[in-house]
PDB file of C-alpha atoms in Angstrom:
ATOM      1  CA  UNK A   1      -0.143   0.059   0.134  1.00 70.00           C
ATOM      2  CA  UNK A   2       2.862   2.240   0.897  1.00 74.00           C
ATOM      3  CA  UNK A   3       5.180   1.807  -2.375  1.00 80.00           C
ATOM      4  CA  UNK A   4       2.000   2.208  -4.354  1.00 82.00           C
ATOM      5  CA  UNK A   5       0.746   6.025  -2.850  1.00 81.00           C
ATOM      6  CA  UNK A   6       4.642   6.595  -3.514  1.00 76.00           C
ATOM      7  CA  UNK A   7       4.605   5.576  -6.708  1.00 78.00           C
ATOM      8  CA  UNK A   8       1.807   8.148  -7.002  1.00 80.00           C
ATOM      9  CA  UNK A   9       2.719  10.671  -5.423  1.00 77.00           C
ATOM     10  CA  UNK A  10       6.337  10.487  -7.444  1.00 74.00           C
ATOM     11  CA  UNK A  11       4.790   9.702 -10.937  1.00 73.00           C
ATOM     12  CA  UNK A  12       7.236   6.669 -11.147  1.00 75.00           C
ATOM     13  CA  UNK A  13       5.498   3.579 -13.685  1.00 71.00           C
ATOM     14  CA  UNK A  14       6.427   0.306 -14.010  1.00 70.00           C
ATOM     15  CA  UNK A  15       7.869   0.432 -16.836  1.00 67.00           C
ATOM     16  CA  UNK A  16      10.280   3.516 -15.045  1.00 70.00           C
ATOM     17  CA  UNK A  17      13.736   3.121 -14.470  1.00 77.00           C
ATOM     18  CA  UNK A  18      13.348   3.546 -10.385  1.00 79.00           C
ATOM     19  CA  UNK A  19      12.747   1.161  -7.958  1.00 78.00           C
ATOM     20  CA  UNK A  20      11.739   1.343  -4.575  1.00 80.00           C
ATOM     21  CA  UNK A  21      12.838  -0.162  -1.423  1.00 81.00           C
ATOM     22  CA  UNK A  22      10.221   0.037   1.738  1.00 83.00           C
ATOM     23  CA  UNK A  23      11.807  -0.845   4.837  1.00 82.00           C
ATOM     24  CA  UNK A  24       9.268  -3.282   6.670  1.00 81.00           C
ATOM     25  CA  UNK A  25       7.611  -2.464   9.696  1.00 77.00           C
ATOM     26  CA  UNK A  26       9.367  -4.103  12.486  1.00 76.00           C
ATOM     27  CA  UNK A  27       7.176  -7.002  13.821  1.00 78.00           C
ATOM     28  CA  UNK A  28       7.004  -6.123  17.754  1.00 81.00           C
ATOM     29  CA  UNK A  29       4.857  -2.946  16.451  1.00 79.00           C
ATOM     30  CA  UNK A  30       2.160  -5.379  16.300  1.00 77.00           C
ATOM     31  CA  UNK A  31      -0.910  -5.306  13.761  1.00 77.00           C
ATOM     32  CA  UNK A  32      -2.359  -1.718  13.112  1.00 79.00           C
ATOM     33  CA  UNK A  33      -6.500  -1.021  13.068  1.00 82.00           C
ATOM     34  CA  UNK A  34      -7.868   1.685  10.715  1.00 86.00           C
ATOM     35  CA  UNK A  35     -11.541   1.939  10.501  1.00 84.00           C
ATOM     36  CA  UNK A  36     -11.341   4.661   7.765  1.00 85.00           C
ATOM     37  CA  UNK A  37      -8.228   4.961   4.893  1.00 84.00           C
ATOM     38  CA  UNK A  38      -4.626   6.034   6.346  1.00 86.00           C
ATOM     39  CA  UNK A  39      -2.716   9.246   5.711  1.00 85.00           C
ATOM     40  CA  UNK A  40       0.199   9.239   4.098  1.00 86.00           C
ATOM     41  CA  UNK A  41       3.023  11.672   3.737  1.00 86.00           C
ATOM     42  CA  UNK A  42       6.626  12.046   2.954  1.00 83.00           C
ATOM     43  CA  UNK A  43       9.185  14.044   4.717  1.00 74.00           C
ATOM     44  CA  UNK A  44      10.498  16.739   2.177  1.00 72.00           C
ATOM     45  CA  UNK A  45      14.274  16.348   2.895  1.00 64.00           C
ATOM     46  CA  UNK A  46      17.027  17.936   0.732  1.00 51.00           C
ATOM     47  CA  UNK A  47      18.415  13.874   0.262  1.00 61.00           C
ATOM     48  CA  UNK A  48      16.542  12.623  -2.845  1.00 71.00           C
ATOM     49  CA  UNK A  49      17.659   9.134  -2.015  1.00 78.00           C
ATOM     50  CA  UNK A  50      16.465   8.426   1.300  1.00 82.00           C
ATOM     51  CA  UNK A  51      12.968   9.864   3.018  1.00 82.00           C
ATOM     52  CA  UNK A  52      10.743   9.165   5.774  1.00 84.00           C
ATOM     53  CA  UNK A  53       7.064   8.208   4.855  1.00 85.00           C
ATOM     54  CA  UNK A  54       4.643   9.248   7.638  1.00 87.00           C
ATOM     55  CA  UNK A  55       1.720   6.977   8.046  1.00 87.00           C
ATOM     56  CA  UNK A  56      -1.334   7.830   9.880  1.00 87.00           C
ATOM     57  CA  UNK A  57      -4.581   6.857  11.559  1.00 90.00           C
ATOM     58  CA  UNK A  58      -7.108   8.648  13.762  1.00 86.00           C
ATOM     59  CA  UNK A  59     -10.153   6.174  14.406  1.00 85.00           C
ATOM     60  CA  UNK A  60     -10.583   3.577  16.259  1.00 85.00           C
ATOM     61  CA  UNK A  61      -6.944   5.124  18.119  1.00 85.00           C
ATOM     62  CA  UNK A  62      -5.189   7.653  16.575  1.00 88.00           C
ATOM     63  CA  UNK A  63      -1.703   5.883  15.809  1.00 88.00           C
ATOM     64  CA  UNK A  64       1.526   6.790  13.456  1.00 88.00           C
ATOM     65  CA  UNK A  65       4.234   4.960  11.845  1.00 87.00           C
ATOM     66  CA  UNK A  66       7.476   6.071  10.212  1.00 86.00           C
ATOM     67  CA  UNK A  67       8.731   3.793   7.638  1.00 85.00           C
ATOM     68  CA  UNK A  68      12.286   4.880   5.817  1.00 86.00           C
ATOM     69  CA  UNK A  69      12.614   4.868   2.137  1.00 86.00           C
ATOM     70  CA  UNK A  70      15.125   4.731  -0.358  1.00 86.00           C
ATOM     71  CA  UNK A  71      15.221   5.043  -3.991  1.00 84.00           C
ATOM     72  CA  UNK A  72      17.243   4.226  -6.372  1.00 84.00           C
ATOM     73  CA  UNK A  73      18.152   4.885 -10.433  1.00 81.00           C
ATOM     74  CA  UNK A  74      18.561   2.198 -12.447  1.00 84.00           C
ATOM     75  CA  UNK A  75      20.480   2.816 -15.681  1.00 84.00           C
ATOM     76  CA  UNK A  76      21.690   0.469 -18.293  1.00 86.00           C
ATOM     77  CA  UNK A  77      25.212   0.783 -19.034  1.00 89.00           C
ATOM     78  CA  UNK A  78      27.530  -0.693 -21.205  1.00 93.00           C
ATOM     79  CA  UNK A  79      30.257  -2.019 -19.184  1.00 94.00           C
ATOM     80  CA  UNK A  80      33.286  -4.550 -19.643  1.00 95.00           C
ATOM     81  CA  UNK A  81      33.994  -8.035 -20.097  1.00 95.00           C
ATOM     82  CA  UNK A  82      37.203  -8.979 -20.143  1.00 95.00           C
ATOM     83  CA  UNK A  83      40.003  -6.786 -17.746  1.00 96.00           C
ATOM     84  CA  UNK A  84      41.276  -4.252 -21.082  1.00 95.00           C
ATOM     85  CA  UNK A  85      44.456  -2.613 -20.436  1.00 96.00           C
ATOM     86  CA  UNK A  86      45.350   0.681 -21.712  1.00 94.00           C
ATOM     87  CA  UNK A  87      45.496   1.277 -25.755  1.00 93.00           C
ATOM     88  CA  UNK A  88      43.612  -2.165 -26.036  1.00 95.00           C
ATOM     89  CA  UNK A  89      41.447  -1.054 -29.375  1.00 94.00           C
ATOM     90  CA  UNK A  90      38.150  -1.500 -27.756  1.00 95.00           C
ATOM     91  CA  UNK A  91      35.877  -4.456 -30.245  1.00 95.00           C
ATOM     92  CA  UNK A  92      32.333  -5.793 -29.204  1.00 95.00           C
ATOM     93  CA  UNK A  93      33.159  -9.252 -27.631  1.00 95.00           C
ATOM     94  CA  UNK A  94      34.556  -7.384 -24.947  1.00 95.00           C
ATOM     95  CA  UNK A  95      31.176  -5.008 -23.954  1.00 95.00           C
ATOM     96  CA  UNK A  96      28.059  -5.811 -22.439  1.00 94.00           C
ATOM     97  CA  UNK A  97      24.891  -4.084 -21.186  1.00 93.00           C
ATOM     98  CA  UNK A  98      23.995  -4.513 -17.577  1.00 91.00           C
ATOM     99  CA  UNK A  99      21.619  -2.404 -15.469  1.00 87.00           C
ATOM    100  CA  UNK A 100      23.968  -0.200 -12.392  1.00 84.00           C
ATOM    101  CA  UNK A 101      22.945   1.888  -9.902  1.00 82.00           C
ATOM    102  CA  UNK A 102      23.316   5.904 -11.250  1.00 75.00           C
ATOM    103  CA  UNK A 103      24.820   7.169  -7.754  1.00 74.00           C
ATOM    104  CA  UNK A 104      27.604   4.360  -8.476  1.00 71.00           C
ATOM    105  CA  UNK A 105      29.128   5.871 -12.010  1.00 71.00           C
ATOM    106  CA  UNK A 106      31.036   8.932 -12.712  1.00 75.00           C
ATOM    107  CA  UNK A 107      30.596  10.636 -15.809  1.00 77.00           C
ATOM    108  CA  UNK A 108      29.193  10.266 -19.300  1.00 81.00           C
ATOM    109  CA  UNK A 109      28.316   6.962 -19.377  1.00 84.00           C
ATOM    110  CA  UNK A 110      28.093   4.872 -22.287  1.00 88.00           C
ATOM    111  CA  UNK A 111      24.405   3.510 -23.219  1.00 86.00           C
ATOM    112  CA  UNK A 112      25.564   1.865 -26.670  1.00 91.00           C
ATOM    113  CA  UNK A 113      28.331  -0.520 -27.544  1.00 93.00           C
ATOM    114  CA  UNK A 114      28.412   0.676 -30.928  1.00 93.00           C
ATOM    115  CA  UNK A 115      29.454   4.145 -30.039  1.00 91.00           C
ATOM    116  CA  UNK A 116      32.497   2.652 -28.990  1.00 94.00           C
ATOM    117  CA  UNK A 117      33.713  -0.100 -31.068  1.00 94.00           C
ATOM    118  CA  UNK A 118      37.029   0.145 -32.036  1.00 94.00           C
ATOM    119  CA  UNK A 119      37.957   3.255 -30.064  1.00 94.00           C
ATOM    120  CA  UNK A 120      40.790   3.156 -27.367  1.00 95.00           C
ATOM    121  CA  UNK A 121      41.162   2.743 -24.100  1.00 95.00           C
ATOM    122  CA  UNK A 122      43.024   5.334 -22.325  1.00 93.00           C
ATOM    123  CA  UNK A 123      43.712   4.084 -18.885  1.00 93.00           C
ATOM    124  CA  UNK A 124      42.783  -0.194 -17.431  1.00 96.00           C
ATOM    125  CA  UNK A 125      39.457  -1.977 -16.947  1.00 95.00           C
ATOM    126  CA  UNK A 126      38.308  -3.964 -15.364  1.00 95.00           C
ATOM    127  CA  UNK A 127      35.818  -6.776 -15.236  1.00 95.00           C
ATOM    128  CA  UNK A 128      32.643  -5.223 -14.885  1.00 91.00           C
ATOM    129  CA  UNK A 129      33.242  -1.643 -15.043  1.00 91.00           C
ATOM    130  CA  UNK A 130      30.326   0.980 -16.364  1.00 92.00           C
ATOM    131  CA  UNK A 131      32.775   2.435 -19.495  1.00 92.00           C
ATOM    132  CA  UNK A 132      33.097   5.813 -19.461  1.00 91.00           C
ATOM    133  CA  UNK A 133      33.453   8.472 -22.513  1.00 91.00           C
ATOM    134  CA  UNK A 134      36.628   9.802 -20.316  1.00 91.00           C
ATOM    135  CA  UNK A 135      37.669   6.278 -19.512  1.00 93.00           C
ATOM    136  CA  UNK A 136      38.370   5.726 -24.306  1.00 93.00           C
ATOM    137  CA  UNK A 137      39.903   8.146 -26.899  1.00 94.00           C
ATOM    138  CA  UNK A 138      37.761   7.956 -30.058  1.00 95.00           C
ATOM    139  CA  UNK A 139      39.843   9.641 -31.648  1.00 95.00           C
ATOM    140  CA  UNK A 140      43.542   8.954 -30.612  1.00 94.00           C
ATOM    141  CA  UNK A 141      46.450  11.607 -31.543  1.00 94.00           C
ATOM    142  CA  UNK A 142      48.338  10.335 -34.651  1.00 94.00           C
ATOM    143  CA  UNK A 143      45.094   8.416 -36.047  1.00 93.00           C
ATOM    144  CA  UNK A 144      44.091   8.795 -39.086  1.00 94.00           C
ATOM    145  CA  UNK A 145      40.289  10.083 -39.347  1.00 95.00           C
ATOM    146  CA  UNK A 146      37.870  11.419 -41.181  1.00 94.00           C
ATOM    147  CA  UNK A 147      36.603  15.331 -41.307  1.00 93.00           C
ATOM    148  CA  UNK A 148      33.302  15.592 -42.184  1.00 92.00           C
ATOM    149  CA  UNK A 149      32.811  19.417 -43.808  1.00 89.00           C
ATOM    150  CA  UNK A 150      28.944  20.616 -43.018  1.00 84.00           C
ATOM    151  CA  UNK A 151      28.178  23.745 -44.480  1.00 78.00           C
ATOM    152  CA  UNK A 152      25.333  25.644 -46.045  1.00 76.00           C
ATOM    153  CA  UNK A 153      23.453  22.160 -47.407  1.00 77.00           C
ATOM    154  CA  UNK A 154      27.228  20.999 -48.800  1.00 80.00           C
ATOM    155  CA  UNK A 155      29.153  18.296 -47.133  1.00 84.00           C
ATOM    156  CA  UNK A 156      31.944  17.191 -47.877  1.00 87.00           C
ATOM    157  CA  UNK A 157      34.832  14.596 -46.022  1.00 89.00           C
ATOM    158  CA  UNK A 158      38.672  14.775 -46.340  1.00 90.00           C
ATOM    159  CA  UNK A 159      40.874  12.277 -44.295  1.00 93.00           C
ATOM    160  CA  UNK A 160      43.134  13.769 -41.385  1.00 94.00           C
ATOM    161  CA  UNK A 161      45.681  12.956 -38.941  1.00 95.00           C
ATOM    162  CA  UNK A 162      44.551  13.795 -35.192  1.00 95.00           C
ATOM    163  CA  UNK A 163      46.444  15.974 -33.463  1.00 95.00           C
ATOM    164  CA  UNK A 164      45.342  15.382 -30.061  1.00 94.00           C
ATOM    165  CA  UNK A 165      43.424  12.418 -28.244  1.00 94.00           C
ATOM    166  CA  UNK A 166      40.232  13.307 -27.810  1.00 94.00           C
ATOM    167  CA  UNK A 167      36.453  11.565 -27.070  1.00 92.00           C
ATOM    168  CA  UNK A 168      33.019  12.418 -27.779  1.00 91.00           C
ATOM    169  CA  UNK A 169      31.967  16.595 -28.287  1.00 91.00           C
ATOM    170  CA  UNK A 170      35.741  17.373 -27.800  1.00 93.00           C
ATOM    171  CA  UNK A 171      37.481  20.332 -29.844  1.00 94.00           C
ATOM    172  CA  UNK A 172      40.547  18.414 -31.464  1.00 95.00           C
ATOM    173  CA  UNK A 173      43.421  20.156 -33.447  1.00 95.00           C
ATOM    174  CA  UNK A 174      43.305  17.529 -36.930  1.00 95.00           C
ATOM    175  CA  UNK A 175      46.236  18.206 -39.990  1.00 95.00           C
ATOM    176  CA  UNK A 176      44.424  18.476 -43.091  1.00 92.00           C
ATOM    177  CA  UNK A 177      46.515  15.577 -45.221  1.00 90.00           C
ATOM    178  CA  UNK A 178      46.110  17.360 -48.458  1.00 88.00           C
ATOM    179  CA  UNK A 179      46.481  20.953 -47.745  1.00 89.00           C
ATOM    180  CA  UNK A 180      48.737  20.681 -44.602  1.00 90.00           C
ATOM    181  CA  UNK A 181      46.711  22.494 -42.817  1.00 93.00           C
ATOM    182  CA  UNK A 182      45.898  22.350 -38.555  1.00 93.00           C
ATOM    183  CA  UNK A 183      42.265  23.156 -38.542  1.00 93.00           C
ATOM    184  CA  UNK A 184      39.820  23.070 -35.281  1.00 94.00           C
ATOM    185  CA  UNK A 185      36.793  20.332 -36.084  1.00 94.00           C
ATOM    186  CA  UNK A 186      34.720  18.351 -33.211  1.00 95.00           C
ATOM    187  CA  UNK A 187      34.887  14.587 -32.253  1.00 95.00           C
ATOM    188  CA  UNK A 188      31.245  13.332 -33.395  1.00 94.00           C
ATOM    189  CA  UNK A 189      32.523   9.331 -33.502  1.00 94.00           C
ATOM    190  CA  UNK A 190      35.161   6.698 -33.401  1.00 94.00           C
ATOM    191  CA  UNK A 191      38.048   8.128 -36.294  1.00 94.00           C
ATOM    192  CA  UNK A 192      35.374  10.312 -37.339  1.00 94.00           C
ATOM    193  CA  UNK A 193      35.396  14.341 -36.782  1.00 95.00           C
ATOM    194  CA  UNK A 194      33.525  17.783 -37.842  1.00 94.00           C
ATOM    195  CA  UNK A 195      34.604  21.009 -38.537  1.00 92.00           C
ATOM    196  CA  UNK A 196      33.524  23.329 -36.693  1.00 77.00           C
ATOM    197  CA  UNK A 197      32.312  26.920 -38.040  1.00 72.00           C
TER     198      UNK A 197
END
């Protein structure tokens, strides 16, 4: 009953990624009778992950109970299936999607394995560890990359050499192989950058 009320109060649906953990009543409290529908209220404290639900009744005799509740946000995260050494090129068989508690995951979480296949690890990754964009270089210094140029509806591509490491959304310098000029680009995928105008 408490879980149902809380789900409605917080707008949590059956298909959401939020889990509610309501602490069961202590057996020593004994049964509580209420001739009317009990009242529910929750503490409005700053901590969004833990709070207390207040259940009260006035008839036949007034009583009040407090139930601690923990909220957990679950996210589908790309994790590694094996230990990966620094500098390893990521392949599909190294990855899997598992559910993780959001509070234990730091950084820009990877949610799609195909986003990072072909990227290189910047640090050692342990089996079961969630992968973040900060763990990888989608473009590594010295890599040959495809430079995408979109301007006024015209799309062309060229090849270049990355002058810096970069992950998704990073601005890095790339040397155009035809002109020899360095240009500022944005990393958009593994070994792909887009010219910034």
